[in-house]
Amino acid sequence: MPNAFNFAASPFDCLNQDEQRLVRNSVDVVYFPEGETILDIGTTPTHLFVIIKGYVTQLEGSEVITTYGPEDCFDGRSLVAGKVSSRFVAAEEVVAYQLAHQAVSDLIASNATFGALLFSDLSNKLSALSERNSQHELQSLTLSRVDEAFLRPAYVVDYSTDILSVVKLFQERRSSTVLVRDPRTDPPGLGIFTATTLQRAVLDGRPLNQLPVGELANFALIEVRPSDQLGDAMASMLRHRVHRLVVVEEGRIVGILESLDLFSFLSNQSHLITEKIEEAHDLEGLSQAAAQITRMMALLYRSGSRVNLIAKLVQQLNARLFERAWQLIAPAELVAHSCLFVMGSEGRGEQLLKTDQDNGLILRDGYNPPAQLDVLCLRFSEALKGFGYPPCPGHIMVSNPQWRKSASEFGQMTRQWLMLPDGDSLMNLAIFMDAHAVCGDVRLLENVQRGLMKLATDHDAMLARFAAAIDAFGNRTGWWNRLLGLGDTDQHLNLKKEGIFPLVHGVRSLALARRVTDTSTAARIAALVGDGTLSTEMGTDLLESLHFFMGLKLKAGLAELDTGKAVTGAIDVARLSSLDRDLLKDTLGVVKRFKVLLRQRFHLDSVG
């Protein structure tokens, strides 16, 4: 039976042939009846177990932390530590491989990736996974299509157009390049004239309004197709010593690929989208930029970029997008005397794919807004809808008068949420705690948030009711069945409900209790570790778990978009790789341990 050992399962999928031979020579098959304790707290482990058949539960006290199924291994952490810290019990009859301690030690010494993936230390596992992905990042980007990069518009002028008219076109279109059509040839030739060539025109000596652009244009153009790979386009630029390629599809000019844009794409294309947002003179232009944000985010993720870095870029770009949209819609005076803010995952900087709008507007006390304020706010909500952000089902948007008030009215409303903590108030409080300013006078939002935090503590009953939402979705054990494929349950797991929400809201609850003013989950965790509320280990595990959830959710959402489906946030656990399934089990276990901590901290078992 050792010859049938599955080396495709994590962490054994990273072993070379000699290391696989060591495993085959060092494993035995063991049997445990249902209910038998396989490893007990405080004992010294002698083997690593890999399940062939059956299920094993890991318990801390009476709380089930995780469950292991076929091809899962346990307990690498105890083996390396030299002492078992949890109890492992056969949930049903178990047949497993047991791999000797010395063999495991030899594998760890010879293969760093195996050692990292074997540990239950989540950050080590995810770092090893990230290192695997990042090796392919640049290669994946250079294999991207030319039309995935930023292509500049191609403006075409006739050969006889004078240089002065071309310069006016440069200024009007904010461009530095025009294509020049020469009708004297058959078929008409095509050349290029750039702002750099303008120096030669000035030195020519003839009046610029009399000098034909065609006389200084370069007619030795290098063309590429939209479907060509960026790596080939880059090689073509270097080979021909040019800085621009004309992108042509079946005789039709699609645009111009400039070297700056190509290399920016290979490193980070966010500044190109920012440039497009800045250049937009209408909402249609912003809509095009919004579409590019989604494409950039998908490309960066698929090329191995870290999900937390992508989320930061997306937050910055979205903030600039919303700010520019509001500036195009609202009068300058209204912008100056108000603060537009976003909430939810957008406010925390944890949004990737577009989700429902969550935004509000604080008006300066004493300022009389324009009579058409409701129309302006409705236009803004409709503009975001056009950018791909669906309206909030709960109408938490500036188009709802409840979410556009004066600073004093907002302050009074937030105090009521604290003093009269019914279901709606607690929900609104949770949403508002994530508020992040995107346009206008930031101090208006900061003052309301400071006033809220001053009143936040010393209300134990309210804090307990607030934190109790971590169990809002119930079903405490059902997701283990979906993860392990037990019974006839639905194989789709809602990561937001089972993992992201209880983690984020649990951290939010501790932040409220400790008067932490940061809005991102990462910053809140750092503050809570800093003041001793959370241990360093728990803080690290929570942050790594959140980023893993975000990445897995994004991966599933992109797959749905690719097939024309609506983004649901559901994960098909049956299609996960063995490594992703292993990591998902670890991260959901982290959430479960965190919920135990929260129940103790806020005495949730006594909350009615």
Coordinates of C-alpha atoms in Angstrom, one line a residue:
M1 CA 0.0 0.0 0.0
P2 CA 2.9 2.6 0.6
N3 CA 3.4 2.4 -3.2
A4 CA 0.0 4.0 -3.6
F5 CA 0.9 7.1 -1.5
N6 CA -0.6 10.2 -3.2
F7 CA 2.3 12.6 -3.8
A8 CA -0.1 15.0 -5.6
A9 CA -1.6 16.1 -2.3
S10 CA -0.1 19.0 -0.2
P11 CA 2.5 19.2 1.2
F12 CA 4.0 16.1 -0.5
D13 CA 3.5 17.6 -4.0
C14 CA 6.8 19.6 -3.6
L15 CA 9.0 16.5 -3.0
N16 CA 11.6 15.3 -5.6
Q17 CA 12.0 11.7 -6.5
D18 CA 14.6 10.9 -3.8
E19 CA 12.4 12.5 -1.1
Q20 CA 9.4 10.6 -2.4
R21 CA 11.5 7.4 -2.1
L22 CA 12.3 8.3 1.5
V23 CA 8.5 8.6 2.2
R24 CA 7.7 5.2 0.7
N25 CA 10.5 3.5 2.7
S26 CA 9.3 5.2 6.0
V27 CA 5.5 4.8 6.1
D28 CA 3.3 2.1 7.6
V29 CA -0.5 1.8 7.5
V30 CA -2.4 2.0 10.8
Y31 CA -6.1 1.6 11.9
F32 CA -8.0 3.5 14.6
P33 CA -11.6 2.5 15.6
E34 CA -14.3 5.2 15.9
G35 CA -13.9 7.3 19.1
E36 CA -10.3 6.4 19.7
T37 CA -7.9 9.2 20.8
I38 CA -5.1 9.2 18.3
L39 CA -3.1 12.0 19.8
D40 CA -3.7 13.5 23.3
I41 CA -2.7 16.8 24.9
G42 CA 0.8 16.8 26.4
T43 CA 2.0 13.5 24.8
T44 CA 5.1 13.3 22.7
P45 CA 4.2 12.5 19.0
T46 CA 6.2 10.0 17.1
H47 CA 4.6 10.1 13.6
L48 CA 3.0 12.3 11.1
F49 CA -0.4 10.9 10.0
V50 CA -1.9 11.0 6.5
I51 CA -5.5 9.9 6.3
I52 CA -6.5 7.2 3.7
K53 CA -10.0 6.7 4.9
G54 CA -12.2 8.2 7.6
Y55 CA -12.3 11.5 9.5
V56 CA -10.4 12.9 12.5
T57 CA -11.5 15.8 14.7
Q58 CA -9.2 18.2 16.5
L59 CA -10.5 19.4 19.8
E60 CA -9.5 22.0 22.3
G61 CA -11.5 21.2 25.4
S62 CA -15.0 20.3 24.0
E63 CA -14.7 22.7 21.1
V64 CA -14.1 21.1 17.6
I65 CA -11.4 23.3 16.0
T66 CA -11.1 21.4 12.7
T67 CA -11.8 18.1 11.0
Y68 CA -9.4 16.2 8.8
G69 CA -10.4 13.9 5.9
P70 CA -8.8 11.7 3.2
E71 CA -5.4 12.9 2.0
D72 CA -5.2 15.4 4.9
C73 CA -2.2 15.1 7.2
F74 CA -1.8 15.9 10.9
D75 CA -0.2 17.0 13.2
G76 CA 3.0 18.4 11.8
R77 CA 3.1 21.3 14.3
S78 CA 3.1 19.0 17.3
L79 CA 5.7 16.8 15.7
V80 CA 8.1 19.7 15.3
A81 CA 7.3 21.2 18.7
G82 CA 7.8 17.9 20.4
K83 CA 4.5 18.0 22.3
V84 CA 0.8 17.7 21.3
S85 CA -1.3 20.8 22.1
S86 CA -4.7 19.5 21.0
R87 CA -6.6 16.2 21.2
F88 CA -7.2 14.3 17.9
V89 CA -10.0 11.7 17.9
A90 CA -11.2 9.3 15.2
A91 CA -14.7 10.6 14.2
E92 CA -15.3 7.3 12.5
E93 CA -13.1 4.3 11.6
V94 CA -9.8 5.7 10.3
V95 CA -7.1 4.1 8.1
A96 CA -4.0 6.2 7.7
Y97 CA -0.4 6.3 6.8
Q98 CA 2.0 7.1 9.6
L99 CA 5.3 8.6 8.6
A100 CA 8.2 8.2 11.1
H101 CA 9.5 11.3 12.9
Q102 CA 13.0 11.0 11.6
A103 CA 11.8 10.8 8.0
V104 CA 9.8 14.0 8.6
S105 CA 12.8 15.7 10.1
D106 CA 15.0 14.7 7.1
L107 CA 12.4 16.0 4.6
I108 CA 12.2 19.4 6.5
A109 CA 16.0 19.7 6.4
S110 CA 16.2 19.0 2.7
N111 CA 13.1 20.8 1.5
A112 CA 12.2 24.2 2.9
T113 CA 8.8 24.4 1.1
F114 CA 7.8 21.1 2.6
G115 CA 8.6 22.3 6.1
A116 CA 6.7 25.5 5.6
L117 CA 3.6 23.8 4.2
L118 CA 3.7 21.1 6.9
F119 CA 3.5 23.6 9.8
S120 CA 0.1 24.6 11.0
D121 CA 1.7 28.1 11.2
L122 CA -0.6 29.8 8.7
S123 CA 1.8 32.6 7.7
N124 CA 4.5 30.1 6.8
K125 CA 2.1 28.1 4.6
L126 CA 0.9 31.2 2.8
S127 CA 4.4 32.6 2.4
A128 CA 5.4 29.4 0.7
L129 CA 2.4 29.5 -1.5
S130 CA 3.1 33.2 -2.4
E131 CA 6.7 32.4 -3.3
R132 CA 5.5 29.7 -5.7
N133 CA 3.1 32.2 -7.4
S134 CA 5.5 35.1 -7.6
Q135 CA 8.0 33.1 -9.6
H136 CA 5.5 33.2 -12.5
E137 CA 4.5 36.9 -12.2
L138 CA 6.6 38.6 -14.8
Q139 CA 6.3 35.7 -17.2
S140 CA 2.5 35.8 -17.0
L141 CA 2.5 39.5 -17.6
T142 CA 4.7 39.3 -20.7
L143 CA 2.3 36.6 -22.1
S144 CA -0.6 39.1 -21.8
R145 CA -2.1 40.4 -25.0
V146 CA -1.2 43.8 -26.4
D147 CA -4.8 45.1 -26.1
E148 CA -4.7 44.3 -22.3
A149 CA -2.2 47.2 -21.9
F150 CA -3.0 50.9 -22.1
L151 CA -3.4 51.9 -25.7
R152 CA -3.3 55.6 -26.5
P153 CA -5.8 57.0 -29.1
A154 CA -4.5 57.3 -32.6
Y155 CA -5.2 60.7 -34.1
V156 CA -4.6 60.8 -37.9
V157 CA -3.8 64.0 -39.9
D158 CA -3.0 64.6 -43.6
Y159 CA 0.5 65.0 -44.9
S160 CA -0.1 68.7 -45.7
T161 CA -1.4 69.6 -42.2
D162 CA 0.8 72.4 -40.8
I163 CA 2.9 71.9 -37.6
L164 CA 1.1 74.7 -35.7
S165 CA -2.3 72.9 -36.2
V166 CA -0.7 69.6 -35.0
V167 CA 0.6 71.4 -31.8
K168 CA -2.9 72.7 -31.2
L169 CA -4.2 69.1 -31.6
F170 CA -1.6 68.0 -29.0
Q171 CA -2.8 70.5 -26.5
E172 CA -6.5 69.9 -27.2
R173 CA -6.3 66.1 -27.0
R174 CA -3.5 66.0 -24.4
S175 CA -1.5 63.9 -26.7
S176 CA 2.1 63.8 -27.9
T177 CA 1.7 61.7 -31.1
V178 CA -0.2 61.9 -34.4
L179 CA -0.2 59.5 -37.3
V180 CA 0.3 61.1 -40.7
R181 CA -1.4 59.8 -43.8
D182 CA 0.4 60.3 -47.1
P183 CA -2.1 60.3 -50.0
R184 CA 0.7 60.4 -52.6
T185 CA 1.4 56.7 -52.4
D186 CA -0.8 53.8 -53.3
P187 CA -2.0 52.6 -50.9
P188 CA -1.7 55.8 -48.8
G189 CA 1.4 55.6 -46.6
L190 CA 1.2 56.0 -42.8
G191 CA 3.8 57.8 -40.7
I192 CA 4.2 59.2 -37.2
F193 CA 5.0 62.6 -35.8
T194 CA 5.7 63.1 -32.1
A195 CA 6.3 66.0 -29.7
T196 CA 10.0 65.0 -29.7
T197 CA 10.2 65.6 -33.5
L198 CA 8.8 69.1 -32.9
Q199 CA 12.3 70.2 -32.0
R200 CA 13.4 69.5 -35.5
A201 CA 10.4 71.5 -36.8
V202 CA 11.5 74.5 -34.7
L203 CA 15.1 74.3 -35.9
D204 CA 13.9 74.0 -39.6
G205 CA 13.5 77.7 -39.6
R206 CA 10.3 77.9 -41.7
P207 CA 7.1 79.3 -40.0
L208 CA 5.3 76.4 -38.2
N209 CA 2.0 77.4 -39.8
Q210 CA 3.5 76.8 -43.2
L211 CA 5.6 73.7 -42.6
P212 CA 3.7 70.4 -43.6
V213 CA 3.9 67.8 -40.9
G214 CA 4.5 65.1 -43.5
E215 CA 7.9 66.4 -44.3
L216 CA 9.2 65.5 -40.8
A217 CA 7.1 62.4 -40.1
N218 CA 8.7 59.0 -39.9
F219 CA 7.1 56.6 -42.3
A220 CA 8.9 53.5 -41.1
L221 CA 6.2 52.4 -38.7
I222 CA 6.4 49.1 -36.7
E223 CA 3.0 47.4 -36.4
V224 CA 1.6 44.8 -34.0
R225 CA -1.8 43.2 -33.6
P226 CA -4.0 43.4 -30.5
S227 CA -3.7 39.6 -30.0
D228 CA 0.2 39.7 -30.0
Q229 CA 1.9 39.0 -26.7
L230 CA 3.4 42.0 -24.8
G231 CA 6.7 40.1 -24.5
D232 CA 6.9 40.1 -28.3
A233 CA 5.9 43.8 -28.5
M234 CA 8.7 44.6 -26.0
A235 CA 11.2 42.6 -28.1
S236 CA 10.1 44.4 -31.2
M237 CA 10.6 47.8 -29.6
L238 CA 14.1 46.9 -28.5
R239 CA 15.0 45.3 -31.9
H240 CA 13.9 48.3 -34.0
R241 CA 15.0 50.9 -31.3
V242 CA 11.6 52.6 -31.3
H243 CA 9.4 53.8 -28.5
R244 CA 6.0 53.4 -30.1
L245 CA 4.2 50.6 -31.9
V246 CA 1.0 51.1 -34.0
V247 CA -1.6 48.5 -33.1
V248 CA -3.5 47.4 -36.2
E249 CA -6.3 44.9 -36.7
E250 CA -7.1 43.9 -40.3
G251 CA -6.1 47.3 -41.6
R252 CA -7.9 49.2 -38.9
I253 CA -5.8 51.3 -36.5
V254 CA -6.7 50.3 -32.9
G255 CA -4.3 52.6 -31.0
I256 CA -0.7 53.3 -30.2
L257 CA 1.4 51.3 -27.7
E258 CA 4.1 53.4 -26.1
S259 CA 7.1 52.0 -24.3
L260 CA 6.3 53.9 -21.1
D261 CA 2.8 52.3 -21.0
L262 CA 4.2 48.9 -21.8
F263 CA 6.8 48.9 -19.1
S264 CA 4.3 50.5 -16.7
F265 CA 1.9 47.7 -17.4
L266 CA 4.6 45.1 -16.6
S267 CA 5.3 46.8 -13.3
N268 CA 2.1 48.4 -12.2
Q269 CA -0.5 49.9 -14.4
S270 CA -2.4 51.8 -11.7
H271 CA -0.9 55.2 -12.5
L272 CA -2.2 54.8 -16.1
I273 CA -5.7 54.5 -14.9
T274 CA -5.2 57.4 -12.5
E275 CA -4.1 59.4 -15.6
K276 CA -7.2 58.4 -17.4
I277 CA -9.4 59.4 -14.5
E278 CA -7.7 62.8 -14.3
E279 CA -8.2 63.4 -18.0
A280 CA -11.9 62.5 -18.0
H281 CA -14.1 65.4 -18.8
D282 CA -17.4 63.5 -18.4
L283 CA -18.9 60.4 -16.8
E284 CA -18.4 58.3 -19.9
G285 CA -14.7 58.8 -19.6
L286 CA -14.8 57.8 -16.0
S287 CA -16.8 54.7 -16.9
Q288 CA -14.0 53.5 -19.2
A289 CA -11.5 54.0 -16.4
A290 CA -13.7 52.0 -14.1
A291 CA -13.7 49.1 -16.5
Q292 CA -9.9 49.2 -16.6
I293 CA -9.7 48.9 -12.8
T294 CA -11.4 45.5 -12.9
R295 CA -9.1 44.4 -15.7
M296 CA -6.0 45.6 -13.8
M297 CA -7.1 43.8 -10.7
A298 CA -7.8 40.5 -12.5
L299 CA -4.4 40.7 -14.3
L300 CA -2.4 41.5 -11.1
Y301 CA -4.1 38.6 -9.2
R302 CA -3.6 36.1 -12.0
S303 CA 0.0 37.1 -12.3
G304 CA 0.7 36.3 -8.6
S305 CA 0.5 39.7 -6.9
R306 CA -0.4 39.7 -3.2
V307 CA -4.1 40.3 -2.7
N308 CA -3.6 42.9 0.1
L309 CA -1.5 45.0 -2.3
I310 CA -4.1 44.7 -5.0
A311 CA -6.8 45.8 -2.6
K312 CA -4.9 48.9 -1.6
L313 CA -4.5 49.8 -5.3
V314 CA -8.2 49.3 -5.9
Q315 CA -9.1 51.4 -2.9
Q316 CA -6.9 54.3 -4.1
L317 CA -8.2 54.1 -7.7
N318 CA -11.9 53.8 -6.6
A319 CA -11.4 56.8 -4.2
R320 CA -10.1 58.9 -7.0
L321 CA -12.8 57.6 -9.4
F322 CA -15.6 58.5 -6.9
E323 CA -13.9 61.9 -6.1
R324 CA -13.7 62.8 -9.8
A325 CA -17.3 61.7 -10.4
W326 CA -18.6 63.9 -7.5
Q327 CA -16.5 66.8 -8.7
L328 CA -18.1 66.5 -12.2
I329 CA -21.6 66.3 -10.7
A330 CA -21.6 68.6 -7.7
P331 CA -20.9 72.4 -7.7
A332 CA -17.5 73.4 -6.3
E333 CA -19.1 75.1 -3.3
L334 CA -20.9 71.9 -2.3
V335 CA -17.7 69.9 -2.6
A336 CA -15.8 72.3 -0.4
H337 CA -18.5 72.4 2.3
S338 CA -19.1 68.6 2.6
C339 CA -17.4 65.3 2.9
L340 CA -18.3 62.4 0.7
F341 CA -17.3 59.0 2.2
V342 CA -17.5 55.3 1.5
M343 CA -18.2 52.4 3.9
G344 CA -18.2 48.6 4.0
S345 CA -15.3 46.7 2.3
E346 CA -14.6 49.8 0.2
G347 CA -14.1 51.9 3.3
R348 CA -11.8 49.2 4.9
G349 CA -9.8 48.9 1.7
E350 CA -10.7 45.3 1.3
Q351 CA -12.9 45.4 -1.8
L352 CA -11.7 43.8 -5.0
L353 CA -14.6 43.0 -7.3
K354 CA -17.3 45.6 -7.5
T355 CA -19.9 45.3 -4.7
D356 CA -23.0 47.2 -3.6
Q357 CA -22.6 51.0 -3.1
D358 CA -22.2 52.1 0.6
N359 CA -21.7 55.8 0.8
G360 CA -22.8 59.0 2.6
L361 CA -22.4 62.8 2.7
I362 CA -21.7 65.0 5.7
L363 CA -22.6 68.7 5.2
R364 CA -20.9 71.5 7.2
D365 CA -23.1 73.0 9.9
G366 CA -24.6 76.3 8.8
Y367 CA -24.0 75.6 5.1
N368 CA -27.1 75.8 2.9
P369 CA -26.8 73.2 0.2
P370 CA -28.2 73.8 -3.3
A371 CA -32.0 73.2 -3.7
Q372 CA -31.2 70.4 -6.2
L373 CA -29.1 68.4 -3.7
D374 CA -31.3 65.4 -4.0
V375 CA -31.0 65.4 -7.8
L376 CA -27.2 65.7 -7.6
C377 CA -27.0 62.8 -5.1
L378 CA -29.3 60.7 -7.3
R379 CA -27.1 61.5 -10.3
F380 CA -24.0 60.3 -8.3
S381 CA -25.6 57.0 -7.3
E382 CA -26.7 56.4 -10.9
A383 CA -23.2 57.3 -12.1
L384 CA -21.7 54.6 -9.8
K385 CA -24.3 52.2 -11.0
G386 CA -23.0 52.9 -14.6
F387 CA -19.5 52.2 -13.4
G388 CA -20.6 48.7 -12.3
Y389 CA -21.4 49.3 -8.6
P390 CA -25.0 48.1 -8.0
P391 CA -27.3 50.1 -5.7
C392 CA -27.3 49.1 -2.1
P393 CA -30.4 46.9 -1.3
G394 CA -30.6 48.7 2.0
H395 CA -30.3 52.2 0.3
I396 CA -27.2 53.1 2.2
M397 CA -26.3 55.7 -0.3
V398 CA -26.1 59.5 -0.7
S399 CA -29.4 59.3 -2.7
N400 CA -31.1 58.4 0.6
P401 CA -31.7 61.5 2.8
Q402 CA -30.8 59.4 5.9
W403 CA -27.2 59.2 4.7
R404 CA -26.7 62.9 3.8
K405 CA -27.0 65.1 6.9
S406 CA -25.2 68.0 8.5
A407 CA -22.3 67.2 10.8
S408 CA -24.3 67.8 14.0
E409 CA -27.2 65.7 12.7
F410 CA -24.8 62.9 11.8
G411 CA -23.3 63.1 15.3
Q412 CA -26.7 62.9 16.9
M413 CA -27.6 59.9 14.7
T414 CA -24.5 58.0 15.7
R415 CA -25.1 58.7 19.4
Q416 CA -28.6 57.2 19.0
W417 CA -27.1 54.1 17.5
L418 CA -25.1 53.6 20.6
M419 CA -27.8 54.5 23.1
L420 CA -30.6 52.7 21.5
P421 CA -28.9 49.6 20.1
D422 CA -31.7 47.8 18.2
G423 CA -30.9 45.7 15.1
D424 CA -30.9 48.5 12.6
S425 CA -28.9 50.8 14.8
L426 CA -26.2 48.2 15.4
M427 CA -26.1 47.4 11.6
N428 CA -25.7 51.2 10.8
L429 CA -23.1 51.5 13.5
A430 CA -21.0 48.7 12.0
I431 CA -21.3 50.1 8.5
F432 CA -20.4 53.6 9.7
M433 CA -17.3 52.4 11.6
D434 CA -15.7 51.6 8.3
A435 CA -16.3 55.1 6.8
H436 CA -13.4 56.4 4.7
A437 CA -13.4 59.9 3.2
V438 CA -13.0 60.2 -0.6
C439 CA -13.8 63.9 -1.4
G440 CA -14.3 67.2 0.3
D441 CA -13.4 68.3 3.9
V442 CA -12.1 65.2 5.6
R443 CA -12.3 66.9 9.0
L444 CA -16.1 66.7 8.9
L445 CA -16.0 62.9 9.0
E446 CA -13.1 62.7 11.5
N447 CA -15.0 64.9 14.0
V448 CA -18.1 62.7 13.8
Q449 CA -15.9 59.6 14.2
R450 CA -14.1 61.0 17.2
G451 CA -17.4 61.9 18.9
L452 CA -18.6 58.4 18.4
M453 CA -15.5 56.8 19.9
K454 CA -15.7 59.0 23.0
L455 CA -19.1 57.4 23.8
A456 CA -18.2 53.9 22.6
T457 CA -16.9 52.3 25.8
D458 CA -18.5 51.7 29.2
H459 CA -21.6 50.2 27.5
D460 CA -20.9 46.5 28.0
A461 CA -24.5 45.4 27.1
M462 CA -24.3 47.3 23.8
L463 CA -20.8 46.0 23.0
A464 CA -22.0 42.5 23.6
R465 CA -25.0 42.9 21.4
F466 CA -22.8 44.5 18.8
A467 CA -20.3 41.6 18.9
A468 CA -23.0 38.9 18.9
A469 CA -23.4 39.5 15.2
I470 CA -20.4 37.1 14.6
D471 CA -23.0 34.3 14.9
A472 CA -25.6 36.0 12.8
F473 CA -25.4 33.4 10.1
G474 CA -25.6 30.4 12.4
N475 CA -24.8 27.0 11.0
R476 CA -21.7 26.6 13.2
T477 CA -20.8 23.1 11.9
G478 CA -22.4 22.8 8.5
W479 CA -19.5 24.3 6.7
W480 CA -17.2 21.5 7.8
N481 CA -19.5 19.1 6.0
R482 CA -19.3 21.2 2.8
L483 CA -15.6 21.5 3.1
L484 CA -15.1 17.8 3.6
G485 CA -17.8 16.6 1.2
L486 CA -19.8 14.8 3.9
G487 CA -23.4 13.8 3.3
D488 CA -25.6 15.4 0.6
T489 CA -24.9 19.0 1.6
D490 CA -24.3 21.7 -0.9
Q491 CA -20.7 21.8 -1.9
H492 CA -20.6 25.6 -2.2
L493 CA -19.3 27.6 0.8
N494 CA -20.1 31.3 1.3
L495 CA -16.8 32.7 2.4
K496 CA -18.3 36.1 3.4
K497 CA -20.7 34.5 5.8
E498 CA -18.6 31.7 7.2
G499 CA -15.2 33.4 7.2
I500 CA -14.8 37.0 6.3
F501 CA -17.8 38.5 8.1
P502 CA -17.2 37.0 11.6
L503 CA -13.5 37.8 11.3
V504 CA -14.0 41.4 10.2
H505 CA -16.8 42.1 12.6
G506 CA -15.0 40.5 15.5
V507 CA -12.1 42.7 14.9
R508 CA -14.4 45.7 14.5
S509 CA -16.1 44.9 17.8
L510 CA -12.8 44.8 19.6
A511 CA -11.8 48.0 17.9
L512 CA -15.0 49.7 19.2
A513 CA -14.4 48.5 22.7
R514 CA -10.8 49.7 22.6
R515 CA -11.6 53.0 20.8
V516 CA -9.4 52.1 17.9
T517 CA -10.2 54.7 15.2
D518 CA -8.6 52.9 12.2
T519 CA -11.0 51.7 9.6
S520 CA -9.1 48.9 7.8
T521 CA -9.1 45.4 9.4
A522 CA -5.3 45.2 9.1
A523 CA -4.7 48.5 10.9
R524 CA -7.2 47.5 13.6
I525 CA -5.5 44.2 14.2
A526 CA -2.1 46.0 14.4
A527 CA -3.6 48.4 17.0
L528 CA -5.2 45.5 19.0
V529 CA -1.9 43.5 19.0
G530 CA -0.1 46.7 20.1
D531 CA -2.3 47.3 23.1
G532 CA -2.3 43.6 24.1
T533 CA -5.9 42.9 23.3
L534 CA -4.8 40.2 20.8
S535 CA -1.7 38.1 20.9
T536 CA 0.9 38.5 18.1
E537 CA 0.2 35.0 16.9
M538 CA -3.6 35.5 16.8
G539 CA -3.2 38.9 15.0
T540 CA -0.9 37.3 12.4
D541 CA -3.3 34.4 11.8
L542 CA -6.3 36.7 11.5
L543 CA -4.6 38.9 9.0
E544 CA -3.3 36.0 6.9
S545 CA -6.7 34.3 7.0
L546 CA -8.4 37.5 5.8
H547 CA -6.1 37.8 2.9
F548 CA -6.5 34.1 2.0
F549 CA -10.3 34.5 2.1
M550 CA -10.1 37.6 -0.1
G551 CA -7.9 35.8 -2.7
L552 CA -10.0 32.7 -2.8
K553 CA -13.2 34.8 -3.1
L554 CA -11.6 36.8 -5.9
K555 CA -10.5 33.7 -7.7
A556 CA -14.0 32.3 -7.6
G557 CA -15.5 35.6 -8.7
L558 CA -13.2 36.0 -11.7
A559 CA -14.1 32.5 -12.8
E560 CA -17.8 33.4 -12.6
L561 CA -17.2 36.6 -14.6
D562 CA -15.3 34.7 -17.2
T563 CA -18.2 32.4 -17.8
G564 CA -20.8 35.2 -17.8
K565 CA -22.3 34.4 -14.4
A566 CA -23.1 36.8 -11.6
V567 CA -20.6 37.1 -8.9
T568 CA -22.0 35.1 -5.9
G569 CA -19.0 34.9 -3.5
A570 CA -19.6 31.1 -3.2
I571 CA -16.7 28.7 -3.3
D572 CA -17.1 25.3 -4.9
V573 CA -15.0 23.3 -2.3
A574 CA -15.1 20.2 -4.5
R575 CA -12.9 22.0 -7.1
L576 CA -10.3 23.3 -4.7
S577 CA -6.7 22.0 -4.9
S578 CA -5.5 20.0 -2.0
L579 CA -3.3 22.9 -0.9
D580 CA -6.2 25.4 -1.0
R581 CA -8.4 23.0 0.8
D582 CA -5.7 22.5 3.5
L583 CA -5.3 26.3 3.8
L584 CA -9.1 26.8 3.9
K585 CA -9.4 24.4 6.8
D586 CA -6.6 26.2 8.7
T587 CA -8.1 29.6 8.1
L588 CA -11.6 28.6 9.0
G589 CA -10.1 27.1 12.1
V590 CA -8.5 30.4 13.0
V591 CA -11.9 32.1 12.7
K592 CA -13.5 29.5 15.0
R593 CA -10.8 30.0 17.6
F594 CA -11.3 33.8 17.3
K595 CA -15.0 33.4 17.9
V596 CA -14.3 31.5 21.1
L597 CA -12.1 34.4 22.2
L598 CA -14.8 36.9 21.4
R599 CA -17.5 34.9 23.2
Q600 CA -15.3 35.0 26.3
R601 CA -14.4 38.7 26.0
F602 CA -17.9 39.9 25.4
H603 CA -19.7 37.2 27.5
L604 CA -21.8 36.3 24.5
D605 CA -23.3 33.2 26.0
S606 CA -25.4 35.4 28.2
V607 CA -26.6 37.7 25.4
G608 CA -30.3 37.2 24.8

